[in-house]
Amino acid sequence: MADFILKGKSRTFRGEITPPGDKSISHRAVILGSLARGKTRASGFLVSRDTLATANAFRSMGIGVEVNAGEVEISGNGLFGLEAPREIIDAENSGTTARLLAGLLSAQSFPSTITGDSSLRSRPMSRVTVPLRMMGAVISGEGDTLPLRITGSELRGIDYGTPVASAQVKSALLLAGLYAAGRTSVTEPERTRDHTERMLRYFGVPVEAIGNCVSVGPGVEFSGNELEIPSDISSAAFFIVAALVNPGSEIIARNVGLNPLRTGALDILREMGADISVENRRECCGEPVGDIVARHCPLRAVRIEGESVSRAIDELPVISVAACFAEGETVISGAGELRVKETDRISAMAGELSKLGADIRETRDGMVINGTEELRGARCESRGDHRVAMSLAVAATRAQGETVIGDAGCVSISFPEFFSLFEALGDGK
Ligand code: S3P
């Protein structure tokens, strides 16, 4: 799909949605399933461009990865069972694929090369190559970007304090640490999503966590397992905000992952006065899960900073949309990481929402947004970023007149059915 056109009619969002599987957990299911011995079956698997890039990478390393309607079956060959990849690994648009595989491949006994699309080739990789080289990895090129040419070598564990709060960095080092001599420890400035740690433990691999420091030791072989992947809170967030800002709306998002390091958006929206509740809380394969109910209600401005930024990092674009309709001035700061996502999300949200008449300006590491009653329809651009495209669709529900979102097909990166569900739930019935 090239453009998405949203007619300027008032919408209410009503009904139930089971958002697609969690993207972060889906990547990790393929990675750890490939390193396990025997079959791993994961239901709820997200079938999207990002996760298929990870699946293809492991296929090219001799692993059977079969994807069937929301389920993936991986035939792992054990910790030392990967083969040299048959081709250059193309992580496409996926930072998680590139960075986690950089860690894993640094420790293999064969060379490999990782590349990606033009967006990913412009994103920083030194955050993983610097600590991996400290572990003894041989990665060619002085540059900070893909392609990375990895020789494959024997690693040693390190005790690393990472300057960026990044689950991708932490996970890359933990995966490398499974092969390194001695322990590998990573200390983060703020805790980030711990799906890798939880899934490793679920597979029976001991992971120690004390405060902001996590560590693994080498060499523990593990067996394949059954996994149930919850729905992605980052995908649910678009429908939650659409319901909050459109009068008469009420939606239930079922079976959503509620890992406390991922629920920052719910906390921020509640602080804005949102009517959000959680039902049916339960635990699934080591991850908390529940159903989220969101109802329309007036919102007020907030300050978003500190640890809530990393707990809501992927939801800040759609939170900036919520802030457009909140009373007062919302200030987001300490979110400079948004500038190195699939696109510069600070510049993208400020620039594109301005086209719709929003009162929003960018700062070095965030945005300042003054709420308004209504936006006006216009042509805007996704800039090739799936979360920007979906956030703009939510903004357009409160814009007078027609809105066109250019290059909206990029939603297939994380949420291929987004627009059909959006039309189905947002028709007011
Ligand atoms: C992810 C971690 C986050 C997040 C990304 C997925 C992961 O990135 O933004 O969408 O699966 O580990 P950083 O770790 O770079 O912040």
Short mmCIF file of C-alpha atoms and ligand atoms in Angstrom, two decimals:
data_model
loop_
_atom_site.label_atom_id
_atom_site.label_comp_id
_atom_site.label_asym_id
_atom_site.label_seq_id
_atom_site.Cartn_x
_atom_site.Cartn_y
_atom_site.Cartn_z
CA MET A 1 0.00 0.00 0.00
CA ALA A 2 1.41 3.35 -0.98
CA ASP A 3 -0.86 5.93 0.65
CA PHE A 4 -3.50 5.55 3.33
CA ILE A 5 -6.42 7.96 3.05
CA LEU A 6 -8.54 8.73 6.08
CA LYS A 7 -11.80 10.49 5.32
CA GLY A 8 -12.64 13.34 7.62
CA LYS A 9 -15.54 11.80 9.48
CA SER A 10 -15.95 11.44 13.19
CA ARG A 11 -15.09 8.00 14.48
CA THR A 12 -15.62 6.05 17.60
CA PHE A 13 -13.43 3.04 18.37
CA ARG A 14 -15.43 0.22 19.86
CA GLY A 15 -14.87 -3.47 20.27
CA GLU A 16 -12.24 -6.08 20.96
CA ILE A 17 -8.87 -6.53 19.42
CA THR A 18 -6.17 -9.12 19.88
CA PRO A 19 -3.12 -7.21 18.67
CA PRO A 20 -0.41 -9.19 16.86
CA GLY A 21 2.32 -10.99 18.77
CA ASP A 22 5.00 -9.08 20.62
CA LYS A 23 7.79 -8.18 18.20
CA SER A 24 10.62 -8.24 20.73
CA ILE A 25 9.54 -11.61 22.12
CA SER A 26 9.00 -13.05 18.62
CA HIS A 27 12.59 -12.23 17.62
CA ARG A 28 13.89 -13.82 20.79
CA ALA A 29 11.77 -16.96 20.28
CA VAL A 30 13.47 -17.54 16.92
CA ILE A 31 16.94 -16.76 18.28
CA LEU A 32 16.76 -18.89 21.43
CA GLY A 33 14.75 -21.62 19.66
CA SER A 34 17.59 -21.85 17.13
CA LEU A 35 20.17 -22.25 19.91
CA ALA A 36 18.09 -24.84 21.78
CA ARG A 37 18.41 -28.54 21.06
CA GLY A 38 15.25 -29.89 19.43
CA LYS A 39 11.94 -28.34 18.51
CA THR A 40 10.57 -25.06 19.88
CA ARG A 41 7.00 -24.15 19.03
CA ALA A 42 5.81 -20.60 19.65
CA SER A 43 2.17 -19.60 19.25
CA GLY A 44 1.25 -15.94 18.89
CA PHE A 45 4.34 -15.37 16.74
CA LEU A 46 4.33 -12.01 14.96
CA VAL A 47 4.53 -12.59 11.22
CA SER A 48 5.94 -9.28 9.99
CA ARG A 49 8.88 -8.02 7.97
CA ASP A 50 11.12 -7.50 11.00
CA THR A 51 10.59 -10.92 12.54
CA LEU A 52 10.82 -12.67 9.17
CA ALA A 53 14.23 -11.05 8.71
CA THR A 54 15.35 -12.85 11.88
CA ALA A 55 13.75 -16.12 10.71
CA ASN A 56 15.54 -15.87 7.35
CA ALA A 57 18.88 -15.21 9.03
CA PHE A 58 18.64 -18.47 10.98
CA ARG A 59 17.41 -20.39 7.93
CA SER A 60 20.55 -19.33 6.14
CA MET A 61 22.53 -20.76 9.09
CA GLY A 62 20.96 -24.22 8.63
CA ILE A 63 18.09 -23.93 11.12
CA GLY A 64 14.60 -25.10 10.17
CA VAL A 65 12.19 -22.22 10.85
CA GLU A 66 8.63 -22.85 9.70
CA VAL A 67 6.08 -20.09 10.01
CA ASN A 68 2.41 -21.02 9.79
CA ALA A 69 -0.42 -18.62 10.56
CA GLY A 70 0.83 -17.10 13.77
CA GLU A 71 2.88 -20.08 14.85
CA VAL A 72 6.55 -20.72 14.39
CA GLU A 73 8.34 -24.05 14.70
CA ILE A 74 12.09 -23.93 15.05
CA SER A 75 14.32 -27.00 14.84
CA GLY A 76 17.32 -25.96 16.90
CA ASN A 77 20.71 -27.67 16.69
CA GLY A 78 22.00 -26.64 20.11
CA LEU A 79 24.26 -23.84 21.25
CA PHE A 80 27.05 -24.84 18.84
CA GLY A 81 24.80 -25.96 15.97
CA LEU A 82 24.73 -22.93 13.68
CA GLU A 83 26.33 -23.24 10.25
CA ALA A 84 28.18 -20.49 8.41
CA PRO A 85 25.47 -18.39 6.73
CA ARG A 86 24.95 -19.14 3.05
CA GLU A 87 24.69 -15.45 2.27
CA ILE A 88 25.08 -11.98 3.74
CA ILE A 89 22.56 -11.64 6.55
CA ASP A 90 20.04 -8.94 5.67
CA ALA A 91 18.41 -7.56 8.81
CA GLU A 92 16.31 -5.29 6.53
CA ASN A 93 14.70 -2.62 8.79
CA SER A 94 15.22 -4.46 12.06
CA GLY A 95 17.62 -3.06 14.66
CA THR A 96 16.84 -5.97 16.98
CA THR A 97 17.93 -8.49 14.32
CA ALA A 98 21.14 -6.63 13.49
CA ARG A 99 22.27 -5.92 17.04
CA LEU A 100 21.33 -9.21 18.69
CA LEU A 101 22.91 -11.15 15.83
CA ALA A 102 26.06 -9.04 16.04
CA GLY A 103 26.48 -10.39 19.58
CA LEU A 104 25.68 -13.98 18.70
CA LEU A 105 27.75 -14.10 15.51
CA SER A 106 30.82 -12.55 17.17
CA ALA A 107 31.13 -15.78 19.16
CA GLN A 108 30.73 -18.31 16.32
CA SER A 109 33.51 -20.27 14.67
CA PHE A 110 32.70 -18.87 11.20
CA PRO A 111 32.72 -15.47 9.52
CA SER A 112 29.55 -13.57 8.69
CA THR A 113 28.36 -10.23 7.40
CA ILE A 114 25.26 -8.34 8.56
CA THR A 115 23.66 -5.58 6.53
CA GLY A 116 20.28 -3.87 6.39
CA ASP A 117 18.12 -1.41 4.47
CA SER A 118 19.06 2.24 4.09
CA SER A 119 17.37 3.19 7.39
CA LEU A 120 19.19 0.50 9.36
CA ARG A 121 22.50 1.24 7.61
CA SER A 122 22.33 4.75 9.03
CA ARG A 123 21.67 3.66 12.63
CA PRO A 124 24.48 3.47 15.21
CA MET A 125 26.14 0.10 15.72
CA SER A 126 29.13 1.15 17.85
CA ARG A 127 26.94 0.69 20.92
CA VAL A 128 27.32 -3.06 20.29
CA THR A 129 30.65 -3.25 18.44
CA VAL A 130 32.59 -1.35 21.16
CA PRO A 131 31.73 -3.77 24.01
CA LEU A 132 31.88 -6.81 21.71
CA ARG A 133 35.43 -5.87 20.70
CA MET A 134 36.25 -5.57 24.41
CA MET A 135 35.14 -9.21 24.66
CA GLY A 136 37.58 -10.11 21.87
CA ALA A 137 35.24 -9.90 18.88
CA VAL A 138 36.81 -9.21 15.51
CA ILE A 139 34.52 -6.90 13.57
CA SER A 140 35.93 -5.13 10.56
CA GLY A 141 35.45 -1.50 9.69
CA GLU A 142 36.08 1.51 11.86
CA GLY A 143 32.70 2.94 11.04
CA ASP A 144 29.72 3.05 13.31
CA THR A 145 27.26 1.50 10.84
CA LEU A 146 26.30 -1.61 8.88
CA PRO A 147 27.53 -3.62 7.10
CA LEU A 148 29.44 -5.36 9.88
CA ARG A 149 31.97 -8.03 8.85
CA ILE A 150 32.43 -10.39 11.75
CA THR A 151 35.28 -12.90 11.80
CA GLY A 152 33.97 -15.12 14.60
CA SER A 153 36.32 -15.66 17.53
CA GLU A 154 36.76 -16.87 21.08
CA LEU A 155 35.36 -14.32 23.50
CA ARG A 156 36.00 -13.50 27.14
CA GLY A 157 33.39 -12.22 29.57
CA ILE A 158 33.49 -8.57 30.57
CA ASP A 159 31.79 -6.40 33.15
CA TYR A 160 30.35 -3.62 31.01
CA GLY A 161 28.57 -0.44 32.02
CA THR A 162 26.64 0.60 28.93
CA PRO A 163 26.15 4.35 28.45
CA VAL A 164 22.86 3.86 26.54
CA ALA A 165 19.79 2.27 28.07
CA SER A 166 19.19 -0.32 25.34
CA ALA A 167 17.75 -3.80 25.52
CA GLN A 168 19.34 -4.51 22.16
CA VAL A 169 22.82 -3.79 23.52
CA LYS A 170 22.18 -5.76 26.70
CA SER A 171 20.79 -8.71 24.73
CA ALA A 172 23.67 -8.71 22.23
CA LEU A 173 26.16 -8.98 25.10
CA LEU A 174 24.17 -11.66 26.94
CA LEU A 175 24.01 -13.77 23.76
CA ALA A 176 27.76 -13.35 23.23
CA GLY A 177 28.21 -14.17 26.92
CA LEU A 178 26.69 -17.63 26.41
CA TYR A 179 29.96 -18.45 24.56
CA ALA A 180 32.50 -16.32 26.43
CA ALA A 181 35.05 -17.53 28.97
CA GLY A 182 34.00 -16.32 32.43
CA ARG A 183 30.95 -14.25 33.27
CA THR A 184 29.52 -11.46 31.14
CA SER A 185 27.80 -8.65 33.07
CA VAL A 186 25.95 -5.63 31.72
CA THR A 187 24.98 -2.67 33.87
CA GLU A 188 22.47 -0.22 32.36
CA PRO A 189 21.84 3.41 33.32
CA GLU A 190 18.13 2.49 33.47
CA ARG A 191 16.57 -0.93 33.30
CA THR A 192 15.28 -1.86 29.84
CA ARG A 193 12.94 -4.60 28.65
CA ASP A 194 14.15 -7.92 30.03
CA HIS A 195 12.59 -10.35 27.55
CA THR A 196 15.95 -11.97 26.77
CA GLU A 197 16.62 -12.63 30.44
CA ARG A 198 13.11 -13.99 31.03
CA MET A 199 13.22 -16.26 27.99
CA LEU A 200 16.69 -17.56 28.80
CA ARG A 201 15.44 -18.50 32.26
CA TYR A 202 12.33 -20.08 30.75
CA PHE A 203 14.65 -22.27 28.68
CA GLY A 204 16.54 -23.15 31.86
CA VAL A 205 19.60 -20.93 31.44
CA PRO A 206 20.57 -19.19 34.69
CA VAL A 207 20.65 -15.39 34.47
CA GLU A 208 21.56 -13.30 37.48
CA ALA A 209 19.97 -9.86 37.92
CA ILE A 210 20.87 -7.46 40.71
CA GLY A 211 19.59 -3.90 40.39
CA ASN A 212 20.51 -2.65 36.93
CA CYS A 213 23.12 -5.39 36.39
CA VAL A 214 22.46 -8.69 34.61
CA SER A 215 24.95 -11.46 33.97
CA VAL A 216 25.29 -14.86 32.34
CA GLY A 217 27.93 -17.55 32.32
CA PRO A 218 29.03 -19.66 29.36
CA GLY A 219 28.16 -23.01 27.93
CA VAL A 220 24.74 -24.06 29.23
CA GLU A 221 23.03 -26.21 26.58
CA PHE A 222 19.23 -26.12 26.66
CA SER A 223 16.32 -27.95 25.05
CA GLY A 224 13.49 -26.74 22.82
CA ASN A 225 10.31 -25.63 24.55
CA GLU A 226 6.71 -24.56 23.99
CA LEU A 227 6.13 -20.80 24.06
CA GLU A 228 3.06 -18.60 24.00
CA ILE A 229 3.88 -15.11 22.82
CA PRO A 230 1.57 -12.37 24.15
CA SER A 231 0.17 -9.53 22.05
CA ASP A 232 2.40 -6.51 21.61
CA ILE A 233 1.65 -3.61 23.94
CA SER A 234 3.42 -1.35 21.44
CA SER A 235 0.83 -2.28 18.78
CA ALA A 236 -2.06 -2.12 21.27
CA ALA A 237 -0.99 1.44 22.12
CA PHE A 238 -2.32 2.84 18.81
CA PHE A 239 -5.81 1.52 19.53
CA ILE A 240 -5.64 2.58 23.17
CA VAL A 241 -4.82 6.19 22.22
CA ALA A 242 -7.40 6.15 19.39
CA ALA A 243 -10.05 5.15 21.96
CA LEU A 244 -8.90 7.71 24.53
CA VAL A 245 -9.09 10.67 22.15
CA ASN A 246 -12.33 9.85 20.28
CA PRO A 247 -15.62 10.52 22.12
CA GLY A 248 -17.84 7.47 22.69
CA SER A 249 -14.96 4.99 22.30
CA GLU A 250 -14.20 1.92 24.37
CA ILE A 251 -11.88 -0.88 23.31
CA ILE A 252 -10.53 -4.03 24.89
CA ALA A 253 -7.09 -5.21 23.82
CA ARG A 254 -6.79 -8.90 24.69
CA ASN A 255 -3.84 -10.97 25.84
CA VAL A 256 -1.37 -8.08 25.91
CA GLY A 257 2.13 -8.45 27.35
CA LEU A 258 2.42 -6.36 30.53
CA ASN A 259 6.10 -6.69 31.29
CA PRO A 260 6.66 -3.81 33.77
CA LEU A 261 9.58 -2.58 31.68
CA ARG A 262 7.18 -2.14 28.73
CA THR A 263 4.15 -0.54 30.43
CA GLY A 264 5.50 3.01 30.72
CA ALA A 265 2.89 4.18 28.19
CA LEU A 266 0.03 2.99 30.39
CA ASP A 267 1.53 4.85 33.36
CA ILE A 268 2.04 8.04 31.34
CA LEU A 269 -1.46 7.93 29.86
CA ARG A 270 -2.97 7.31 33.31
CA GLU A 271 -1.06 10.30 34.61
CA MET A 272 -2.70 12.24 31.77
CA GLY A 273 -6.03 11.20 33.27
CA ALA A 274 -6.73 8.27 30.92
CA ASP A 275 -9.43 5.77 31.80
CA ILE A 276 -7.43 2.56 31.41
CA SER A 277 -7.90 -0.62 33.38
CA VAL A 278 -6.36 -4.07 33.23
CA GLU A 279 -8.34 -7.30 33.62
CA ASN A 280 -7.45 -11.00 33.68
CA ARG A 281 -3.90 -10.53 34.82
CA ARG A 282 -1.92 -13.74 34.45
CA GLU A 283 1.55 -15.05 33.74
CA CYS A 284 2.49 -16.74 30.49
CA CYS A 285 5.91 -18.33 29.80
CA GLY A 286 7.56 -16.04 32.32
CA GLU A 287 5.88 -12.83 31.07
CA PRO A 288 2.94 -11.00 32.70
CA VAL A 289 -0.14 -10.74 30.45
CA GLY A 290 -3.63 -9.19 30.71
CA ASP A 291 -6.51 -7.50 28.88
CA ILE A 292 -6.45 -3.71 28.63
CA VAL A 293 -9.68 -1.70 28.62
CA ALA A 294 -9.45 1.92 27.43
CA ARG A 295 -12.34 4.42 27.30
CA HIS A 296 -12.55 7.93 25.95
CA CYS A 297 -11.94 10.66 28.50
CA PRO A 298 -10.42 14.13 28.62
CA LEU A 299 -6.62 14.19 28.92
CA ARG A 300 -4.28 16.69 30.55
CA ALA A 301 -0.67 17.54 29.80
CA VAL A 302 2.25 15.86 31.61
CA ARG A 303 6.03 15.98 31.84
CA ILE A 304 7.63 12.83 30.48
CA GLU A 305 11.24 12.25 31.52
CA GLY A 306 13.57 9.87 33.37
CA GLU A 307 12.93 6.15 33.58
CA SER A 308 9.46 6.35 32.05
CA VAL A 309 11.13 7.27 28.74
CA SER A 310 12.84 3.89 28.29
CA ARG A 311 9.74 2.06 29.55
CA ALA A 312 7.70 3.77 26.81
CA ILE A 313 10.34 4.33 24.15
CA ASP A 314 8.38 2.83 21.24
CA GLU A 315 5.09 4.44 22.34
CA LEU A 316 6.36 8.02 22.55
CA PRO A 317 5.26 8.80 18.97
CA VAL A 318 1.65 7.89 19.73
CA ILE A 319 1.86 9.55 23.16
CA SER A 320 2.86 12.73 21.32
CA VAL A 321 -0.45 12.34 19.45
CA ALA A 322 -2.37 11.95 22.73
CA ALA A 323 -0.64 15.14 23.94
CA CYS A 324 -2.02 17.01 20.91
CA PHE A 325 -5.50 16.60 22.44
CA ALA A 326 -4.55 17.05 26.12
CA GLU A 327 -5.18 20.26 27.96
CA GLY A 328 -1.96 22.19 28.55
CA GLU A 329 1.68 21.81 27.59
CA THR A 330 3.25 18.36 27.48
CA VAL A 331 7.04 18.26 27.67
CA ILE A 332 8.96 15.13 26.66
CA SER A 333 12.68 15.23 27.52
CA GLY A 334 15.58 12.79 27.87
CA ALA A 335 14.32 10.96 24.80
CA GLY A 336 17.26 11.56 22.46
CA GLU A 337 17.20 7.84 21.57
CA LEU A 338 14.14 8.60 19.44
CA ARG A 339 16.47 10.33 17.00
CA VAL A 340 18.19 7.01 16.14
CA LYS A 341 15.14 4.80 15.65
CA GLU A 342 13.83 3.67 12.23
CA THR A 343 13.75 7.38 11.46
CA ASP A 344 14.43 10.43 13.63
CA ARG A 345 11.11 10.15 15.45
CA ILE A 346 11.42 13.54 17.16
CA SER A 347 11.80 15.34 13.86
CA ALA A 348 9.22 13.08 12.17
CA MET A 349 6.46 13.54 14.75
CA ALA A 350 7.07 17.27 15.16
CA GLY A 351 7.26 17.83 11.40
CA GLU A 352 4.35 15.63 10.34
CA LEU A 353 1.96 16.59 13.17
CA SER A 354 2.69 20.26 12.40
CA LYS A 355 1.35 19.63 8.88
CA LEU A 356 -1.92 18.57 10.56
CA GLY A 357 -1.97 21.84 12.48
CA ALA A 358 -0.59 20.59 15.81
CA ASP A 359 1.24 22.98 18.12
CA ILE A 360 4.40 20.91 18.53
CA ARG A 361 8.07 21.75 18.45
CA GLU A 362 11.16 19.65 18.76
CA THR A 363 13.86 20.08 21.35
CA ARG A 364 17.30 18.47 21.38
CA ASP A 365 16.04 15.39 23.20
CA GLY A 366 12.27 15.58 23.08
CA MET A 367 9.20 17.60 22.13
CA VAL A 368 6.95 20.32 23.54
CA ILE A 369 3.29 19.94 22.61
CA ASN A 370 0.36 22.22 23.35
CA GLY A 371 -3.00 20.52 23.25
CA THR A 372 -5.77 21.63 20.93
CA GLU A 373 -9.38 20.63 20.23
CA GLU A 374 -8.90 19.47 16.70
CA LEU A 375 -6.34 19.05 13.92
CA ARG A 376 -6.90 19.62 10.20
CA GLY A 377 -6.53 17.00 7.50
CA ALA A 378 -3.48 17.28 5.23
CA ARG A 379 -0.97 15.15 3.39
CA CYS A 380 1.74 13.82 5.68
CA GLU A 381 4.50 11.23 5.33
CA SER A 382 5.40 8.14 7.34
CA ARG A 383 9.07 8.68 6.44
CA GLY A 384 9.20 4.89 6.06
CA ASP A 385 8.70 4.40 9.81
CA HIS A 386 5.93 2.01 10.86
CA ARG A 387 5.25 3.67 14.21
CA VAL A 388 5.14 7.13 12.66
CA ALA A 389 2.59 5.88 10.07
CA MET A 390 0.32 4.36 12.74
CA SER A 391 0.64 7.38 15.04
CA LEU A 392 -0.38 9.69 12.20
CA ALA A 393 -3.41 7.51 11.49
CA VAL A 394 -4.49 8.00 15.12
CA ALA A 395 -3.93 11.76 14.86
CA ALA A 396 -5.99 11.86 11.66
CA THR A 397 -9.07 10.53 13.50
CA ARG A 398 -9.30 13.94 15.15
CA ALA A 399 -8.51 15.99 12.04
CA GLN A 400 -11.15 17.92 10.14
CA GLY A 401 -11.17 16.90 6.47
CA GLU A 402 -9.19 14.27 4.63
CA THR A 403 -5.72 13.08 5.72
CA VAL A 404 -3.36 11.21 3.42
CA ILE A 405 -0.46 9.29 4.93
CA GLY A 406 2.25 8.71 2.33
CA ASP A 407 4.23 5.44 2.27
CA ALA A 408 1.90 3.84 4.80
CA GLY A 409 2.72 0.28 3.71
CA CYS A 410 5.65 0.34 6.15
CA VAL A 411 3.21 -0.76 8.88
CA SER A 412 4.06 -4.29 7.68
CA ILE A 413 7.31 -3.95 9.65
CA SER A 414 5.45 -4.66 12.89
CA PHE A 415 1.67 -4.72 12.29
CA PRO A 416 0.63 -5.86 8.79
CA GLU A 417 -3.12 -5.88 9.61
CA PHE A 418 -3.07 -2.44 11.20
CA PHE A 419 -5.19 -0.54 8.66
CA SER A 420 -7.87 -3.21 8.27
CA LEU A 421 -8.29 -3.47 12.07
CA PHE A 422 -8.23 0.29 12.34
CA GLU A 423 -11.08 0.62 9.82
CA ALA A 424 -13.02 -2.25 11.45
CA LEU A 425 -12.81 -0.92 15.02
CA GLY A 426 -12.98 2.73 14.11
CA ASP A 427 -16.22 2.71 12.15
CA GLY A 428 -18.23 3.67 15.19
CA LYS A 429 -20.47 0.60 15.29
C1 S3P B 1 13.93 -3.62 21.26
C2 S3P B 1 14.51 -2.67 22.06
C3 S3P B 1 14.28 -1.23 21.88
C4 S3P B 1 13.05 -0.93 21.05
C5 S3P B 1 12.97 -1.79 19.83
C6 S3P B 1 12.97 -3.26 20.20
C7 S3P B 1 14.25 -5.03 21.50
O1 S3P B 1 15.40 -0.66 21.24
O2 S3P B 1 13.02 0.43 20.69
O3 S3P B 1 11.80 -1.50 19.10
O4 S3P B 1 13.56 -5.92 20.96
O5 S3P B 1 15.21 -5.31 22.23
P1 S3P B 1 16.71 -0.23 22.08
O6 S3P B 1 17.11 -1.38 22.86
O7 S3P B 1 17.73 0.14 21.05
O8 S3P B 1 16.27 0.95 22.89
#
